[in-house]
Structures are given as C-alpha cells and as structure tokens.
Coordinates of C-alpha atoms and ligand atoms in Angstrom, one line a residue:
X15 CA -191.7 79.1 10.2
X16 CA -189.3 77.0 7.5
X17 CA -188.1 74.2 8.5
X18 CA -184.7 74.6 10.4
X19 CA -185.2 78.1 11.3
X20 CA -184.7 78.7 14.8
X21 CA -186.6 82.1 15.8
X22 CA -183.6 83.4 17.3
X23 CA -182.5 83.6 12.9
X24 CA -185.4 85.5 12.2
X25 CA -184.8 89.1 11.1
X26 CA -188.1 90.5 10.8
X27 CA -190.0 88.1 13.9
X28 CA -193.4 88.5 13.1
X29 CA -194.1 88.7 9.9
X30 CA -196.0 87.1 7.7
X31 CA -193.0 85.2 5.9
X32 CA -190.0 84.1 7.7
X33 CA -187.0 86.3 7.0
X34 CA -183.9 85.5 8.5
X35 CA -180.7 87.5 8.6
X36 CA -178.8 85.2 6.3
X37 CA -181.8 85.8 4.1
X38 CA -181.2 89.5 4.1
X39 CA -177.7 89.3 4.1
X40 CA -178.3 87.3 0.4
X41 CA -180.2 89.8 -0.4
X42 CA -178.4 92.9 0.4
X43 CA -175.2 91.6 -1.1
X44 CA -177.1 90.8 -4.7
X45 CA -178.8 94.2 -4.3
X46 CA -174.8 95.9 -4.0
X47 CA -173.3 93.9 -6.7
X48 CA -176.2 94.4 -9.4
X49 CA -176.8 98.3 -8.2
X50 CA -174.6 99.4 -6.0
X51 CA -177.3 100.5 -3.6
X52 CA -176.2 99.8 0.4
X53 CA -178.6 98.1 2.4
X54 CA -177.5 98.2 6.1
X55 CA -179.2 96.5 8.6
X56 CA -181.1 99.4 9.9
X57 CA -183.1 98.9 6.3
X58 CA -184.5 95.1 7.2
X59 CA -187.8 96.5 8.3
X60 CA -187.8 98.4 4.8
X61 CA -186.8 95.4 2.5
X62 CA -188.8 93.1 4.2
X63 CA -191.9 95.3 3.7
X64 CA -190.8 96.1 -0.2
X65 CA -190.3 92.2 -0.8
X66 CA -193.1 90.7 1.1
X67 CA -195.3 92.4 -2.2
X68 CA -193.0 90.3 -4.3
X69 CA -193.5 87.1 -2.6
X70 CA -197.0 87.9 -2.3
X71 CA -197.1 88.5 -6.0
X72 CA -194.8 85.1 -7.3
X73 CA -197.0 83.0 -4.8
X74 CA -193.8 81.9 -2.4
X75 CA -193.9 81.4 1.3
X76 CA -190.7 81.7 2.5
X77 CA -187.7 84.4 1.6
X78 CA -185.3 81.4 1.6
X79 CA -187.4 79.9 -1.4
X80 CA -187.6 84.2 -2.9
X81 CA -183.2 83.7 -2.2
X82 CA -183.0 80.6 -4.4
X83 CA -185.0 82.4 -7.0
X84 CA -183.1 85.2 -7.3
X85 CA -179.8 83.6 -7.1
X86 CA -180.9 80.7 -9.8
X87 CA -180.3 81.3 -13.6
X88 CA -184.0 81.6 -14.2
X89 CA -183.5 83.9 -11.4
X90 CA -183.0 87.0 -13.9
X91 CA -186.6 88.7 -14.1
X92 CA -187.0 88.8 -10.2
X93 CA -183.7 90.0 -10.0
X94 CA -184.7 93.0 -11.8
X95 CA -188.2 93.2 -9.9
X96 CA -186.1 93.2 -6.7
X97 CA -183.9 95.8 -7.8
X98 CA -187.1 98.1 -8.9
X99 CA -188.3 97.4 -5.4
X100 CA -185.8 98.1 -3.6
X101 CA -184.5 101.9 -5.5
X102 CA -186.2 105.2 -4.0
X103 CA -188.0 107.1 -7.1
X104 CA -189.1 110.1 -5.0
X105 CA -188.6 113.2 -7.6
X106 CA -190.6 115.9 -8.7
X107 CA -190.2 118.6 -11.4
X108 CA -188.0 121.3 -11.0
X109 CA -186.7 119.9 -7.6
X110 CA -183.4 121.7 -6.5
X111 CA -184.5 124.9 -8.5
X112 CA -181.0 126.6 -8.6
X113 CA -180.0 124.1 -11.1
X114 CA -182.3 125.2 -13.2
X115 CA -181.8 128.7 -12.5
X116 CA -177.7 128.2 -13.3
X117 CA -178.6 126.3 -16.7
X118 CA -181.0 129.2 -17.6
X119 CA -178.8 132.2 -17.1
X120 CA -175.0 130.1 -17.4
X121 CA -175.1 127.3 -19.6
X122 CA -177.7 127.0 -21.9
X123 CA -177.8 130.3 -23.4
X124 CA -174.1 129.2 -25.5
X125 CA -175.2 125.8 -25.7
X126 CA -178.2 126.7 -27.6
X127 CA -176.4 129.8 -29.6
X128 CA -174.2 127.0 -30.8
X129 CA -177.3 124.6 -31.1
X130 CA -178.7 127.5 -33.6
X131 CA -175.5 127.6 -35.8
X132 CA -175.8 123.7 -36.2
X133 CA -173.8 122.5 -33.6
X134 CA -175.4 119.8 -30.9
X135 CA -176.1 119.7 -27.8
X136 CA -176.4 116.4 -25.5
X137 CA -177.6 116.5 -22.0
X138 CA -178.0 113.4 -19.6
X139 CA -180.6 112.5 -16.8
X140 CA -179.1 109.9 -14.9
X141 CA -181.0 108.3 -12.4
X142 CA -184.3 110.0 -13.7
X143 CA -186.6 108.2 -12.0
X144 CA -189.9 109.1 -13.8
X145 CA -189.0 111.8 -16.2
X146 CA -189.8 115.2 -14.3
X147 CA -186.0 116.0 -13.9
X148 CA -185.6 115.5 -17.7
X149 CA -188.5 116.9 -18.5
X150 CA -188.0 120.3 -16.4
X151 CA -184.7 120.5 -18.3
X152 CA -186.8 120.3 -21.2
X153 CA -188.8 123.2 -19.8
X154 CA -185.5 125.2 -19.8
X155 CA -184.5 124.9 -22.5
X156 CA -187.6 125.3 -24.7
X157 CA -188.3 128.7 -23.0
X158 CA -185.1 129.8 -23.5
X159 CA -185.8 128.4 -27.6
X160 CA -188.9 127.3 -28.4
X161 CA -187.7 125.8 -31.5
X162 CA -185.1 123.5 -29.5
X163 CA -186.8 120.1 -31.0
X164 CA -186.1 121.4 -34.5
X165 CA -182.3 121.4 -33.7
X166 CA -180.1 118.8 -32.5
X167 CA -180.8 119.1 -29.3
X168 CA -181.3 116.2 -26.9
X169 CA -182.0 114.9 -23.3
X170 CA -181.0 111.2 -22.6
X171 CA -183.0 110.1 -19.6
X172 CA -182.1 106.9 -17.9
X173 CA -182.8 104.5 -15.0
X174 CA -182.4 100.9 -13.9
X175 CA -185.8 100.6 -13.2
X176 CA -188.2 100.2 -16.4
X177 CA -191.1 100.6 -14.7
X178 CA -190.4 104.3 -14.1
X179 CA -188.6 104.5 -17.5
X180 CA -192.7 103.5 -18.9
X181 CA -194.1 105.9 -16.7
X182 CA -191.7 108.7 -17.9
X183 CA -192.2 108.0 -21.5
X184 CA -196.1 108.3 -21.4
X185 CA -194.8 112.3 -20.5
X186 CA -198.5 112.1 -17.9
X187 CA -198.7 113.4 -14.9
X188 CA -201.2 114.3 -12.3
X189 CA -201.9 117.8 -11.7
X190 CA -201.6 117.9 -7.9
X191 CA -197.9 116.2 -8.6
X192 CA -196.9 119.6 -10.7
X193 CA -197.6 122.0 -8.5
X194 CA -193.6 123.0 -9.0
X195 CA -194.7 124.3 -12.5
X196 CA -195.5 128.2 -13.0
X197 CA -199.2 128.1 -14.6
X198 CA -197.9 129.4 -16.6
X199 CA -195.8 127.0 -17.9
X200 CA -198.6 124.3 -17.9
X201 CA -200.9 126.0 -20.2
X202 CA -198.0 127.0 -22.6
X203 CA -196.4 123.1 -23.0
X204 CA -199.0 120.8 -21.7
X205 CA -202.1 118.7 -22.8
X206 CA -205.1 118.2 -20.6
X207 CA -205.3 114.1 -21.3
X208 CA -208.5 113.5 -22.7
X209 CA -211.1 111.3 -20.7
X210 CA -209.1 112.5 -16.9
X211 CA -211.3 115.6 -16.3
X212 CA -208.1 118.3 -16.2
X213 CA -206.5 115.9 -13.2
X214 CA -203.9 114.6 -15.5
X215 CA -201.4 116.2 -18.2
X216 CA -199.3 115.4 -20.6
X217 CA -196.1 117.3 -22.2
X218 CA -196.1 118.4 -25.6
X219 CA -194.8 116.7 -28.4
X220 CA -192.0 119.2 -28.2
X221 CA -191.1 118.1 -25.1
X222 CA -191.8 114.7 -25.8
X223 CA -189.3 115.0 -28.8
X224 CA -186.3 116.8 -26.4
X225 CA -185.9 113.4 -24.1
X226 CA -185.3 109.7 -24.7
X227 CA -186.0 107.4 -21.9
X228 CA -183.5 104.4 -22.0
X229 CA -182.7 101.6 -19.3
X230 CA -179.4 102.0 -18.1
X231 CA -177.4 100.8 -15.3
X232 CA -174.6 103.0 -14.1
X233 CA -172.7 100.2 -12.9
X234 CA -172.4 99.0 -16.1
X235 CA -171.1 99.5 -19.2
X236 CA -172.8 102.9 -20.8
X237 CA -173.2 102.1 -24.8
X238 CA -173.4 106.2 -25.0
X239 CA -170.7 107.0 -28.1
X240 CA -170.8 111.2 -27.7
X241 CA -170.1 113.1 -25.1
X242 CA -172.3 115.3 -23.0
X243 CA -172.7 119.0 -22.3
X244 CA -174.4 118.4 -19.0
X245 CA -175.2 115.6 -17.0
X246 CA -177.6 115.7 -14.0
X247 CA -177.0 112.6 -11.4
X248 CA -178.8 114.0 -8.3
X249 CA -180.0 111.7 -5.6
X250 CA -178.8 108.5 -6.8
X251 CA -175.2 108.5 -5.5
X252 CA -176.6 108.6 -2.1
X253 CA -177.6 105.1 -2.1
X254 CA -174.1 103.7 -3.3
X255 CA -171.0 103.2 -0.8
X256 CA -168.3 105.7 -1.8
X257 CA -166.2 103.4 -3.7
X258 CA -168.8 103.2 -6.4
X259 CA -169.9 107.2 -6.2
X260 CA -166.0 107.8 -6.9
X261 CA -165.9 105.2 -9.7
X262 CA -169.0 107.0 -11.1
X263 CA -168.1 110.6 -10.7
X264 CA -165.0 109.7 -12.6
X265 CA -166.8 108.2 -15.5
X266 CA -168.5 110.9 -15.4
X267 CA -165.6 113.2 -15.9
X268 CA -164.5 111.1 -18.8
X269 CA -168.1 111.3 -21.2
X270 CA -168.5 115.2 -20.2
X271 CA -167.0 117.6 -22.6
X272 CA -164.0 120.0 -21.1
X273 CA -166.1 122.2 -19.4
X274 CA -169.6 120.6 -19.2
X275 CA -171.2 121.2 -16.3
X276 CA -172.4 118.4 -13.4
X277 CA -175.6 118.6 -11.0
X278 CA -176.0 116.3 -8.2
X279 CA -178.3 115.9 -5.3
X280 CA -178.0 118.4 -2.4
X281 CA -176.9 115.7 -0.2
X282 CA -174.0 114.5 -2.5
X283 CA -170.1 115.8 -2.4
X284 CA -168.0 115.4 -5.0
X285 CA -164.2 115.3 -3.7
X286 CA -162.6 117.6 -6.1
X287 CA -158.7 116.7 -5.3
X288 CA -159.4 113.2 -6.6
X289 CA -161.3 113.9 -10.1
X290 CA -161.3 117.0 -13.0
X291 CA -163.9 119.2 -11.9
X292 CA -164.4 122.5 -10.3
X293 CA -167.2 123.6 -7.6
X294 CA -168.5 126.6 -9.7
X295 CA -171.8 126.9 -7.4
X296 CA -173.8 124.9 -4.7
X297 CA -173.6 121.0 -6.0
X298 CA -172.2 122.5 -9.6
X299 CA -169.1 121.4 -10.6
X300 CA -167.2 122.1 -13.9
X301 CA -165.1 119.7 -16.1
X302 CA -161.9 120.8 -16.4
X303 CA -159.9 121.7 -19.5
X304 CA -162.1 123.8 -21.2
Ligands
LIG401 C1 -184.4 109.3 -5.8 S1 -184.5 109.0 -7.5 C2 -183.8 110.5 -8.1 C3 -184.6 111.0 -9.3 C4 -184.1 112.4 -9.8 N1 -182.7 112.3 -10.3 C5 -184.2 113.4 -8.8 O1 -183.2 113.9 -8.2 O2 -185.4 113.8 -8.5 C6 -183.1 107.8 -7.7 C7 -183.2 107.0 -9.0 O3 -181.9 106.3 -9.2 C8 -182.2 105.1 -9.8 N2 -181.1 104.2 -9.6 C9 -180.7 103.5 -8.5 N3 -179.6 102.8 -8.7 C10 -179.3 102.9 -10.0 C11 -178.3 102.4 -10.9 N4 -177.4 101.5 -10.4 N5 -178.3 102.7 -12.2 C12 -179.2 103.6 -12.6 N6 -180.2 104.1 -11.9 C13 -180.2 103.8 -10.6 C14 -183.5 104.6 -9.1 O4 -184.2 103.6 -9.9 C15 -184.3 105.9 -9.0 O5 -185.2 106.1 -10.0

C-alpha cells in the first residue's frame, strides 16, 4: 500500500495497485472534462481493471503516481491512452438495421439523384468506433449506385480514440465479426486478405474510397467547413451527462443541412422542444427548415 493510505481510502481493496477513491475521483473528473464520458462510482471496478493494463504497461506501482502522470504537462499521451481505455467500441456492421433500411428507401435515393447531376453529398460517422457503421453506410449507398466513388460522394468517419480510427482505416475484418453482411454482399465488395486463409476481409477500394477516418473529439472544436446531409451519432451520447448530449445535438442541428436526417443509438432521446428537429421514425429525426 502507498505510503499514507489508510485501507479504509482504498477503492478497489485488493488489487494489485492501490486505488483510492480520491484517485478515482481524479480520474473520473479528467475523463468528463477531456470526453464528456460519466464515470459514476458503480464503474470503479471497471476503470480499475481498464487502467491497471496501463500501469502495468508504463511500469508504475501506484494510481496516485498514474494521477500525477496524467495531470502533469508531459502528462498528454497517457491522457489520450486513458481516454482510449476508458470509451466502449462495441459496434458491428449494419447494427440498428432500420437505419439503413430508412436511408435505402428515404434518403439516399435524392441524395444520390443529386449526387449524379453533380451536386455532393456529405455524410458523417460520429463516434465510429472501428469503421463498420461507416462502412455499412458505404454498403448502402454503393448498392443503391455502384459508381458512388466516382462522384462527390463522401463518409467522414471519426472518433477520439486513434487506435480504432487505425483499425477502421485498414477496412479488415474477421469473418465471424460480419456475420450482419448478406453473402451476398461479401463476395460482391470484399477482398479475401491474402496470407489469412478466408478468416479475414477487407472492403474494396470503392469502399475504401467512400469513407475518411479522422480523429475527432466532439467536445471540441469540429474543423468540418460544409455541411452534412446525414449524420449518424449512435451509442456515444449515452456515455455523456445530458448537459453535453444537449450541447451536442444542437451542434449537430447547426452543421446538418435543413432537412438532413439524424440517427442515434436506440437508447438515446433527443428532446425535440429544445432543438430543430423532427422525429420522422424510431431514433430518426429531421432538421428542420427544409
Ligand atoms: C459504442 S461505440 C459506438 C460505435 C458506433 N457508432 C455504433 O453505434 O456501433 C462509441 C464510440 O464513441 C467514441 N467516443 C466516446 N467519447 C467520444 C468523444 N468525446 N468524441 C468522439 N468520440 C467519442 C468511442 O471512442 C467509441 O468508439
């Protein structure tokens, strides 16, 4: 145990480093301000399992020493590590289906009739974790038009966590993690990667060509210029206190087009009275003004 800790302190009692609520407390409020993620008390168990790998990794002994780090000014690379650790990733491709279904028969049939004629179209993937949101959306689309890379068409995928970001740009993926994917669908705009014996895939270049995978927090500032046609930011929100899910849904508002359309998780609510949209189907809302 650190000097000065009493055991009465200690968070997380018998673990392998000493972890005391203050410790978490540091933590928690560093993890709200950089993210906006909420980490109550009921997640000590959690963090202390998810940062135990860091310490483990840096070579400390004790969270207090892991605190100092992360608050210091050569503090900044953990800070980021900590914030990887401590975001949920879970996805998988074509998860929440009947967003795909609306773009296919509602929204991307203009989009793309416009696309044809010249015009552009911009979609966003916020919070994409590893790339299978943006890349089913790339599915969509390119079924709908196979020639969609040859236009100005475009799918901005980003995250706070670069890690996934790498992982999403390689476009592999294990078979058994695609079992969401008509067969169909797999032979027509996927590689078997060489030297993996069929277990792995990768998209085509087409898809490949559809999505951009950039780091982005949503707290922050969004360097973005144009505005969007749709925007997907599903099962991110969760994670932030409602103050910050209102800020966001509002920025939101303000960088889709009138009338763009807005998918988020199934969990997530959207209180209309309070920002410009319209619930046009389950988790679907509409920018108003069109
Ligand atoms: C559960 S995944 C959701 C992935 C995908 N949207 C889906 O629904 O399958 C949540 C993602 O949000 C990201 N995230 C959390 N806080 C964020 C923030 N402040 N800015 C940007 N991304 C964030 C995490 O890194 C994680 O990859």
């Amino acid at each position: 145990m650190a000097t000065g800790t009493n055991s009465r302190d200690l968070a997380v009692p018998d673990g392998e480093f000493p972890f005391t609520w203050a410790d978490f407390r540091q933590i928690a409020e560093l993890v709200h301000s950089e993210a906006g993620i909420v980490l109550t008390e009921t997640k000590v168990n959690l963090v202390y399992s998810r940062l135990a790998k860091r310490l483990r990794a840096i070579g400390l002994r004790t969270f207090r020493e892991y605190c100092a780090l992360i608050q210091g000014e050569s503090g900044i690379d953990e800070r980021q590590a900590m914030i990887a650790a401590m975001t949920t990733n879970v996805t998988r491709f074509f998860r929440e289906s009947h967003h795909f279904d609306y773009l296919r028969s509602r929204v991307l049939p203009g989009l793309l009739e416009g696309a044809r004629k010249g015009g552009k179209v911009r979609i966003w993937s916020a919070g994409c974790s590893s790339g299978e949101e943006a890349y089913s959306i790339a599915l969509t689309i390119l079924e709908l038009e196979p020639g969609a890379a040859d236009l100005d068409v475009r799918i901005l995928a980003s995250d706070i966590d670069p890690e996934m970001l790498r992982r999403g740009s390689t476009g592999i993926y294990a078979v058994r993690q695609m079992g969401d994917i008509p067969q169909e669908l797999r032979r027509k705009w996927f590689t078997i990667v060489p030297g993996s014996g069929g277990a792995e895939l990768e998209v085509s270049e087409d898809m490949h060509e559809l999505v951009r995978f950039r780091e982005l927090n949503l707290l922050r500032e969004w360097p973005m210029r144009g505005k969007f046609d749709i925007i997907f930011c599903r099962n991110v929100m969760i994670y932030f206190d409602d103050e910050t899910q209102n800020t966001v849904w509002g920025r939101f508002a303000g960088i889709l087009h009138p009338g763009g359309t807005l998918c988020i998780g199934h969990s997530e609510r959207i209180s209309v009275g309070g920002h410009p949209y319209d619930l046009v189907g389950q988790t679907i809302y509409r920018r108003q003004g069109a």
